[in-house]
Amino acid sequence: MRLFRQGYVTAPVLGALWFVVISTTVAIVMSFATGAAFRPSVGLSLLWGVLAGVAVIHGRMIARGFGMMVGAIGYLGYGPMVSGEVGLLPAILGHGAVAGFGVLGLMVILDGVGRAALTRHVFEEAVIRFLTGFGYIFFTAIVLIPFYVMVMTSLKNQSELLQNPLDFSIDLSKGFGLLRSYQELFQDFNFGTYLVNSFAISVITVFVTLLFSVPGAYAVARLRFRGRAAFSRSILLIYMVPMIVLALPIYIAFSMTGLRNSILGIVLIYPVTTIPVALYMLQGYFRGLPSEVEEAGLMDGLSRLAVIWKITLPLALPALASVSLYVFMIAWNEFLLAFMLLDDPSKFTLTRGISSLNSSEIPRQHLMAGAVIATVPIMALFLGLERFMTKGLTAGSVKG
Amino acid sequence: MRGLYLFPYVAPVIAVAFSWLILFDPFSGSANALLVQMGMTDSAINFFGERPLALIMVTVFEIWRYFPLSFLFILARMQSIDSDMYEAADMDGASPFQKFWYLSLPQLLGILSVLFLLRFIWTFNKFDDIFLLTGGNAGTRTLTVDVYEQAFAISNIGAGAAVAVIIFSCLLFFSFFFLKYVSREEGL
């Protein structure tokens, strides 16, 4: 370890690793943005990274000059990233980005690292800054790439997609023609109906779930009755039963009673999956509320139900909001039951509608446009109410 | 911005599963084009259709989809750790790695074991993701996909129900452990 804690060892090693990360990232970003041939060269990245590490610990001016040199050399074809036949602007942009992010990032990472032996603190902080930068890049990339592909594919047409699968640049001159897949989905595939169905079903599910889970959670959290502990545990157990186990009996029973292929049946069965989750989340929250306030209410002559209505629920509003959001999300995203129980296209939910697009006759930009239509509302809701959502998720919601 | 990292978990499974299928398509997928361009492979790879690879890809998908959840739980636990302890460690001259190893990690052990058990149970019981990605082909037929295949694909409802019973008994077995540990950790 002591060997590593020399400025002349730490800086080049971190520099080499950082340059590999940056050149790979920039190559992927540029390929996805322009469709042109960019690729990182691991050997050259390591070499330039080592030199950059040495340059950075010799002072800011040397480092900046070195950065410009790397950019220029990259343009000539021997930099950390190699570009094939690309235009002038993408080439300058790409190599500039590699040199800039590489050297400036390294300057931040190696802040305080000198030429001589390093203390343990300086060394570990530099390593942690490197890992932080890498973590940000890595996680952002893996989260964004599938969604980026989803949105961009939905805006293209079949021949463009087959010609160059990497080219996600958008031809803005087409104007509204870009949204043709969406237009066709709403006109020819009834996606407007699916959207309304999904929304109605989710909202009803939220209300039904709250109607049952609020009193249930209150009972488990506050009242003393025989078998309370067993009841509390069985909620957790039911909560863990996978839907596929229940799917068969539900399918048979619904077929026999004629509830299959009806919105009523779906509205009846969705709360079955969400009530245990809501019960579990709410009882945890109710337990955290001070019981003295409720006891004071009881002393003043309110009935138990009035106490719940006038005291507990107003206090639990944030929890109710996050539970509602979470239940809405489960109902909106539910796939298995909708897939099994619905056959009639006029009653499809969005998820069921998308799965009906998955056939070889329907072009895949339609499939992706459907996916975008299903994703955007829940994302918007989630980003708008993120505070409640993150709280709700950690408040014991582990279903999924 | 933290909301961004929760996208994989919040988005409908059908939307993200199909995006993955299109991203890793063997004929015109961007991932294959990228790998060929970078010189990692000569011919296109059939990510969801070959025997060992399909199982790996399904596992990667599950990791991708559920890392945000664990992320959030660990973060919430981290934020509730008392900062006094870190100040005391700073006074004693502990280095950043030492603080992580000797202070943070022991505090996180509880939530880590709960997450491990829960995610294990949930992933064991997962149906939608695998069904949408591979349909149980190429060595990815799990018990849950088997229920569907038996009951609906070959219309043998009895066999499907039998597999469902097996899943349920596995679940009972796992939840025995879960209740034993989580009751201690979360004070249920």
XYZ file of C-alpha atoms in Angstrom, chain A residues 27-28 31-32 36-40 120-121 124-125 127-128 136 139-140 142-147 149-150 153 162 165-166 168 233 236-237 239-242 244-245 248 251-252 280 283 326 329 332-333 335-336 339-340 351 354-355 358 364 367-368 371 374-375 378-379 382-383 386 390 393-394 397-400, chain B residues 1-16 18-20 22-23 25 27-30 33-34 37-39 64 66-67 69 72-73 76 93-98 118-119 121-122 125-128 131-132 144 147-148 151-152 157 160-161 164 167-168 171-172 175 178-179 182-183 186-188:
150
model
C -17.320 7.261 -27.678
C -20.689 5.757 -26.681
C -22.000 7.100 -31.421
C -25.512 7.274 -30.034
C -20.792 7.926 -36.682
C -17.927 5.547 -35.944
C -16.252 6.489 -32.672
C -14.436 3.944 -30.598
C -12.184 4.141 -27.564
C -3.432 8.236 3.794
C -6.184 10.871 3.785
C -8.051 7.838 -0.108
C -9.895 11.049 -0.893
C -9.566 7.402 -4.860
C -13.027 8.236 -3.519
C -22.110 8.979 -11.576
C -25.218 4.684 -13.247
C -26.461 7.600 -15.331
C -27.133 2.436 -17.603
C -30.304 4.179 -16.472
C -30.592 6.556 -19.407
C -29.554 4.402 -22.372
C -32.635 2.118 -22.468
C -34.993 5.084 -22.083
C -33.324 4.143 -27.116
C -37.025 3.832 -26.347
C -36.742 4.547 -31.739
C -32.414 -0.881 -40.264
C -29.075 1.044 -35.673
C -26.716 3.458 -33.944
C -30.350 8.236 -33.151
C -47.637 -11.289 10.191
C -46.592 -9.649 5.405
C -46.961 -13.201 4.168
C -47.810 -9.439 0.614
C -45.071 -11.821 -0.509
C -47.278 -14.272 -2.412
C -46.535 -13.828 -6.106
C -48.610 -15.990 -10.722
C -49.544 -18.411 -7.928
C -54.679 -19.727 -12.058
C -58.553 -17.165 -14.082
C -60.775 -20.192 -13.422
C -48.250 -2.842 5.601
C -49.736 0.353 9.839
C -47.499 3.778 -4.849
C -48.005 2.955 -9.769
C -50.718 1.381 -13.768
C -47.791 -0.962 -14.342
C -49.204 -6.582 -16.629
C -49.913 -10.216 -15.762
C -52.706 -9.928 -19.989
C -54.584 -12.996 -18.797
C -49.881 -2.513 -20.640
C -48.610 -2.654 -25.668
C -48.307 -6.415 -25.453
C -45.634 -7.130 -29.990
C -41.254 -1.641 -33.678
C -44.113 -0.724 -29.978
C -41.689 1.838 -28.576
C -43.986 2.092 -24.325
C -47.244 4.170 -20.869
C -44.051 5.477 -19.293
C -46.124 7.634 -14.453
C -42.737 9.346 -14.765
C -43.334 10.435 -10.019
C -41.001 13.365 -10.683
C -40.917 12.569 -5.818
C -39.228 8.104 -2.090
C -40.898 3.399 -1.041
C -38.706 3.225 2.020
C -42.803 -1.015 0.293
C -40.711 -3.706 -1.187
C -43.146 -5.164 -3.640
C -42.232 -5.421 -7.262
C -31.885 14.487 -9.726
C -32.063 11.484 -7.444
C -35.414 10.695 -9.026
C -33.631 9.871 -12.262
C -31.976 6.834 -10.749
C -35.355 5.408 -9.779
C -36.642 5.359 -13.352
C -35.958 1.670 -14.008
C -38.042 0.724 -11.012
C -40.917 3.117 -11.633
C -41.378 2.559 -15.369
C -43.850 -0.137 -16.473
C -42.068 -3.454 -16.799
C -43.484 -4.046 -20.254
C -42.034 -0.778 -21.543
C -38.529 -1.368 -20.240
C -39.329 -4.240 -24.785
C -36.734 -1.452 -24.831
C -34.139 -3.959 -23.725
C -34.901 -3.756 -29.061
C -31.616 -2.466 -27.688
C -31.811 -7.193 -30.891
C -30.191 -8.160 -36.224
C -30.621 -4.456 -35.801
C -29.994 -3.720 -32.136
C -27.905 -0.748 -31.136
C -23.869 -2.333 -33.629
C -21.911 -0.609 -30.885
C -17.981 -0.817 -34.081
C -15.759 -0.967 -31.014
C -14.195 -4.135 -32.279
C -30.804 -3.128 -13.487
C -34.155 -3.301 -8.909
C -30.873 -1.622 -8.010
C -34.819 0.117 -4.700
C -32.987 4.007 -1.830
C -33.142 1.752 1.218
C -32.291 6.109 3.841
C -7.858 10.680 12.679
C -9.705 7.888 10.902
C -9.257 7.873 7.129
C -12.283 7.844 4.754
C -11.977 4.130 4.006
C -11.674 3.315 7.684
C -36.500 -9.697 0.323
C -34.964 -9.323 -3.097
C -37.780 -13.928 -2.416
C -39.172 -11.408 -4.882
C -41.146 -15.271 -7.636
C -40.676 -12.970 -10.612
C -42.776 -13.727 -13.657
C -43.402 -10.669 -15.871
C -41.802 -13.919 -19.564
C -41.521 -10.698 -21.545
C -43.105 -19.074 -12.391
C -46.808 -22.238 -14.367
C -47.837 -20.107 -17.307
C -51.452 -23.906 -17.763
C -51.928 -21.673 -20.802
C -54.214 -26.468 -15.896
C -49.748 -25.525 -13.844
C -51.508 -25.573 -10.500
C -47.876 -23.073 -8.372
C -43.736 -22.163 -5.632
C -46.000 -21.523 -2.693
C -42.272 -19.211 -0.424
C -43.460 -20.542 2.936
C -40.770 -16.489 4.620
C -37.726 -13.741 6.598
C -40.103 -13.427 9.524
C -37.025 -9.125 9.831
C -38.995 -9.228 13.047
C -37.560 -3.868 11.833
C -39.330 -4.499 15.108
C -42.436 -5.919 13.501
